[in-house]
């Protein structure tokens, strides 16, 4: 009976790990990673390691996906922020030339 449970848990871990790799959206990846953490916790429980299962539950299925979701949210929010005081976005502004160099690379236009 325990062999069957171990095989089922291993198949669930393999399926959820494959799903975590195949998902392209970072927010969904974090959610699938949470499911992977739950299946790993179930595998550890089947393998009679309840202390490792509890640690996996706390870290792998709660804390890590939460941190990933917060990071994705912050990066997406930072990308949508308008420029202050009506300035052009950073990618539209010209960067100043380094000291000692001209913008045209030191070439002069023929007169």
PDB file of C-alpha atoms in Angstrom:
ATOM      1  CA  UNK A   1       0.000   0.000   0.000  1.00  0.00           C
ATOM      2  CA  UNK A   2       2.774   2.451   0.870  1.00  0.00           C
ATOM      3  CA  UNK A   3       4.528   1.674  -2.402  1.00  0.00           C
ATOM      4  CA  UNK A   4       1.401   2.666  -4.327  1.00  0.00           C
ATOM      5  CA  UNK A   5       1.120   5.906  -2.342  1.00  0.00           C
ATOM      6  CA  UNK A   6       4.788   6.684  -2.992  1.00  0.00           C
ATOM      7  CA  UNK A   7       4.363   6.131  -6.732  1.00  0.00           C
ATOM      8  CA  UNK A   8       1.238   8.310  -6.819  1.00  0.00           C
ATOM      9  CA  UNK A   9       2.988  11.066  -4.861  1.00  0.00           C
ATOM     10  CA  UNK A  10       6.014  10.880  -7.184  1.00  0.00           C
ATOM     11  CA  UNK A  11       3.769  11.127 -10.241  1.00  0.00           C
ATOM     12  CA  UNK A  12       2.005  14.154  -8.756  1.00  0.00           C
ATOM     13  CA  UNK A  13       5.364  15.818  -8.022  1.00  0.00           C
ATOM     14  CA  UNK A  14       6.562  15.107 -11.569  1.00  0.00           C
ATOM     15  CA  UNK A  15       3.342  16.481 -13.082  1.00  0.00           C
ATOM     16  CA  UNK A  16       3.355  19.659 -10.994  1.00  0.00           C
ATOM     17  CA  UNK A  17       7.067  20.250 -11.618  1.00  0.00           C
ATOM     18  CA  UNK A  18       6.486  19.886 -15.363  1.00  0.00           C
ATOM     19  CA  UNK A  19       3.570  22.308 -15.149  1.00  0.00           C
ATOM     20  CA  UNK A  20       5.753  24.816 -13.270  1.00  0.00           C
ATOM     21  CA  UNK A  21       8.302  24.690 -16.066  1.00  0.00           C
ATOM     22  CA  UNK A  22       5.770  24.969 -18.888  1.00  0.00           C
ATOM     23  CA  UNK A  23       3.771  27.927 -17.519  1.00  0.00           C
ATOM     24  CA  UNK A  24       5.022  31.194 -19.043  1.00  0.00           C
ATOM     25  CA  UNK A  25       3.343  33.865 -16.898  1.00  0.00           C
ATOM     26  CA  UNK A  26       5.378  34.613 -13.733  1.00  0.00           C
ATOM     27  CA  UNK A  27       2.291  35.102 -11.564  1.00  0.00           C
ATOM     28  CA  UNK A  28       0.881  31.749 -12.616  1.00  0.00           C
ATOM     29  CA  UNK A  29       4.299  30.167 -12.153  1.00  0.00           C
ATOM     30  CA  UNK A  30       4.218  31.245  -8.518  1.00  0.00           C
ATOM     31  CA  UNK A  31       0.825  29.615  -8.055  1.00  0.00           C
ATOM     32  CA  UNK A  32       1.957  26.400  -9.734  1.00  0.00           C
ATOM     33  CA  UNK A  33       5.069  26.493  -7.550  1.00  0.00           C
ATOM     34  CA  UNK A  34       2.772  26.571  -4.550  1.00  0.00           C
ATOM     35  CA  UNK A  35       0.998  23.454  -5.823  1.00  0.00           C
ATOM     36  CA  UNK A  36       4.398  21.831  -6.340  1.00  0.00           C
ATOM     37  CA  UNK A  37       5.247  22.632  -2.718  1.00  0.00           C
ATOM     38  CA  UNK A  38       2.035  20.976  -1.573  1.00  0.00           C
ATOM     39  CA  UNK A  39       2.728  17.834  -3.589  1.00  0.00           C
ATOM     40  CA  UNK A  40       6.294  17.695  -2.266  1.00  0.00           C
ATOM     41  CA  UNK A  41       4.946  18.007   1.274  1.00  0.00           C
ATOM     42  CA  UNK A  42       2.587  15.112   0.567  1.00  0.00           C
ATOM     43  CA  UNK A  43       5.509  13.064  -0.785  1.00  0.00           C
ATOM     44  CA  UNK A  44       7.558  13.759   2.336  1.00  0.00           C
ATOM     45  CA  UNK A  45       4.598  12.763   4.475  1.00  0.00           C
ATOM     46  CA  UNK A  46       4.249   9.475   2.575  1.00  0.00           C
ATOM     47  CA  UNK A  47       7.980   8.878   3.004  1.00  0.00           C
ATOM     48  CA  UNK A  48       7.487   9.269   6.791  1.00  0.00           C
ATOM     49  CA  UNK A  49       9.297  12.570   7.180  1.00  0.00           C
ATOM     50  CA  UNK A  50       6.664  14.784   8.827  1.00  0.00           C
ATOM     51  CA  UNK A  51       9.175  17.393  10.001  1.00  0.00           C
ATOM     52  CA  UNK A  52      10.428  17.908   6.448  1.00  0.00           C
ATOM     53  CA  UNK A  53       6.819  17.958   5.212  1.00  0.00           C
ATOM     54  CA  UNK A  54       5.944  20.759   7.637  1.00  0.00           C
ATOM     55  CA  UNK A  55       8.997  22.756   6.598  1.00  0.00           C
ATOM     56  CA  UNK A  56       8.115  22.254   2.934  1.00  0.00           C
ATOM     57  CA  UNK A  57       4.556  23.371   3.612  1.00  0.00           C
ATOM     58  CA  UNK A  58       5.715  26.573   5.272  1.00  0.00           C
ATOM     59  CA  UNK A  59       8.514  27.508   2.904  1.00  0.00           C
ATOM     60  CA  UNK A  60       7.776  25.800  -0.404  1.00  0.00           C
ATOM     61  CA  UNK A  61       4.059  26.312  -0.658  1.00  0.00           C
ATOM     62  CA  UNK A  62       3.533  29.547   1.255  1.00  0.00           C
ATOM     63  CA  UNK A  63       6.572  31.769   1.706  1.00  0.00           C
ATOM     64  CA  UNK A  64       8.404  31.347  -1.612  1.00  0.00           C
ATOM     65  CA  UNK A  65       5.328  31.800  -3.860  1.00  0.00           C
ATOM     66  CA  UNK A  66       4.270  34.803  -1.772  1.00  0.00           C
ATOM     67  CA  UNK A  67       7.665  36.465  -2.241  1.00  0.00           C
ATOM     68  CA  UNK A  68       7.581  35.716  -5.967  1.00  0.00           C
ATOM     69  CA  UNK A  69       4.087  37.179  -6.319  1.00  0.00           C
ATOM     70  CA  UNK A  70       5.107  40.327  -4.449  1.00  0.00           C
ATOM     71  CA  UNK A  71       8.186  40.696  -6.647  1.00  0.00           C
ATOM     72  CA  UNK A  72       6.196  40.242  -9.855  1.00  0.00           C
ATOM     73  CA  UNK A  73       3.621  42.768  -8.649  1.00  0.00           C
ATOM     74  CA  UNK A  74       6.302  45.331  -7.825  1.00  0.00           C
ATOM     75  CA  UNK A  75       8.094  44.890 -11.152  1.00  0.00           C
ATOM     76  CA  UNK A  76       4.847  45.212 -13.119  1.00  0.00           C
ATOM     77  CA  UNK A  77       3.801  48.270 -11.105  1.00  0.00           C
ATOM     78  CA  UNK A  78       7.174  49.930 -11.605  1.00  0.00           C
ATOM     79  CA  UNK A  79       6.913  49.392 -15.362  1.00  0.00           C
ATOM     80  CA  UNK A  80       3.515  51.147 -15.556  1.00  0.00           C
ATOM     81  CA  UNK A  81       4.459  54.185 -13.472  1.00  0.00           C
ATOM     82  CA  UNK A  82       4.138  57.481 -15.399  1.00  0.00           C
ATOM     83  CA  UNK A  83       7.087  59.841 -15.575  1.00  0.00           C
ATOM     84  CA  UNK A  84       7.032  62.583 -12.890  1.00  0.00           C
ATOM     85  CA  UNK A  85       6.047  66.151 -13.783  1.00  0.00           C
ATOM     86  CA  UNK A  86       5.128  65.371 -17.366  1.00  0.00           C
ATOM     87  CA  UNK A  87       8.630  64.292 -18.327  1.00  0.00           C
ATOM     88  CA  UNK A  88       9.150  61.912 -21.161  1.00  0.00           C
ATOM     89  CA  UNK A  89       9.632  58.264 -20.213  1.00  0.00           C
ATOM     90  CA  UNK A  90      13.225  57.221 -19.613  1.00  0.00           C
ATOM     91  CA  UNK A  91      13.490  55.297 -22.869  1.00  0.00           C
ATOM     92  CA  UNK A  92      12.517  58.435 -24.854  1.00  0.00           C
ATOM     93  CA  UNK A  93      15.059  60.732 -23.217  1.00  0.00           C
ATOM     94  CA  UNK A  94      18.491  61.221 -24.679  1.00  0.00           C
ATOM     95  CA  UNK A  95      21.331  60.191 -22.450  1.00  0.00           C
ATOM     96  CA  UNK A  96      24.039  62.781 -21.950  1.00  0.00           C
ATOM     97  CA  UNK A  97      27.306  62.114 -23.753  1.00  0.00           C
ATOM     98  CA  UNK A  98      30.208  61.085 -21.547  1.00  0.00           C
ATOM     99  CA  UNK A  99      32.680  63.840 -20.838  1.00  0.00           C
ATOM    100  CA  UNK A 100      35.326  64.222 -23.466  1.00  0.00           C
ATOM    101  CA  UNK A 101      33.233  62.679 -26.239  1.00  0.00           C
ATOM    102  CA  UNK A 102      30.860  64.129 -28.730  1.00  0.00           C
ATOM    103  CA  UNK A 103      27.451  62.672 -29.400  1.00  0.00           C
ATOM    104  CA  UNK A 104      28.309  61.939 -33.016  1.00  0.00           C
ATOM    105  CA  UNK A 105      31.295  59.795 -32.041  1.00  0.00           C
ATOM    106  CA  UNK A 106      33.865  62.494 -32.795  1.00  0.00           C
ATOM    107  CA  UNK A 107      33.015  62.750 -36.496  1.00  0.00           C
ATOM    108  CA  UNK A 108      32.338  66.118 -37.991  1.00  0.00           C
ATOM    109  CA  UNK A 109      29.793  66.626 -40.691  1.00  0.00           C
ATOM    110  CA  UNK A 110      31.182  67.952 -43.968  1.00  0.00           C
ATOM    111  CA  UNK A 111      30.509  71.674 -44.421  1.00  0.00           C
TER     112      UNK A 111
END
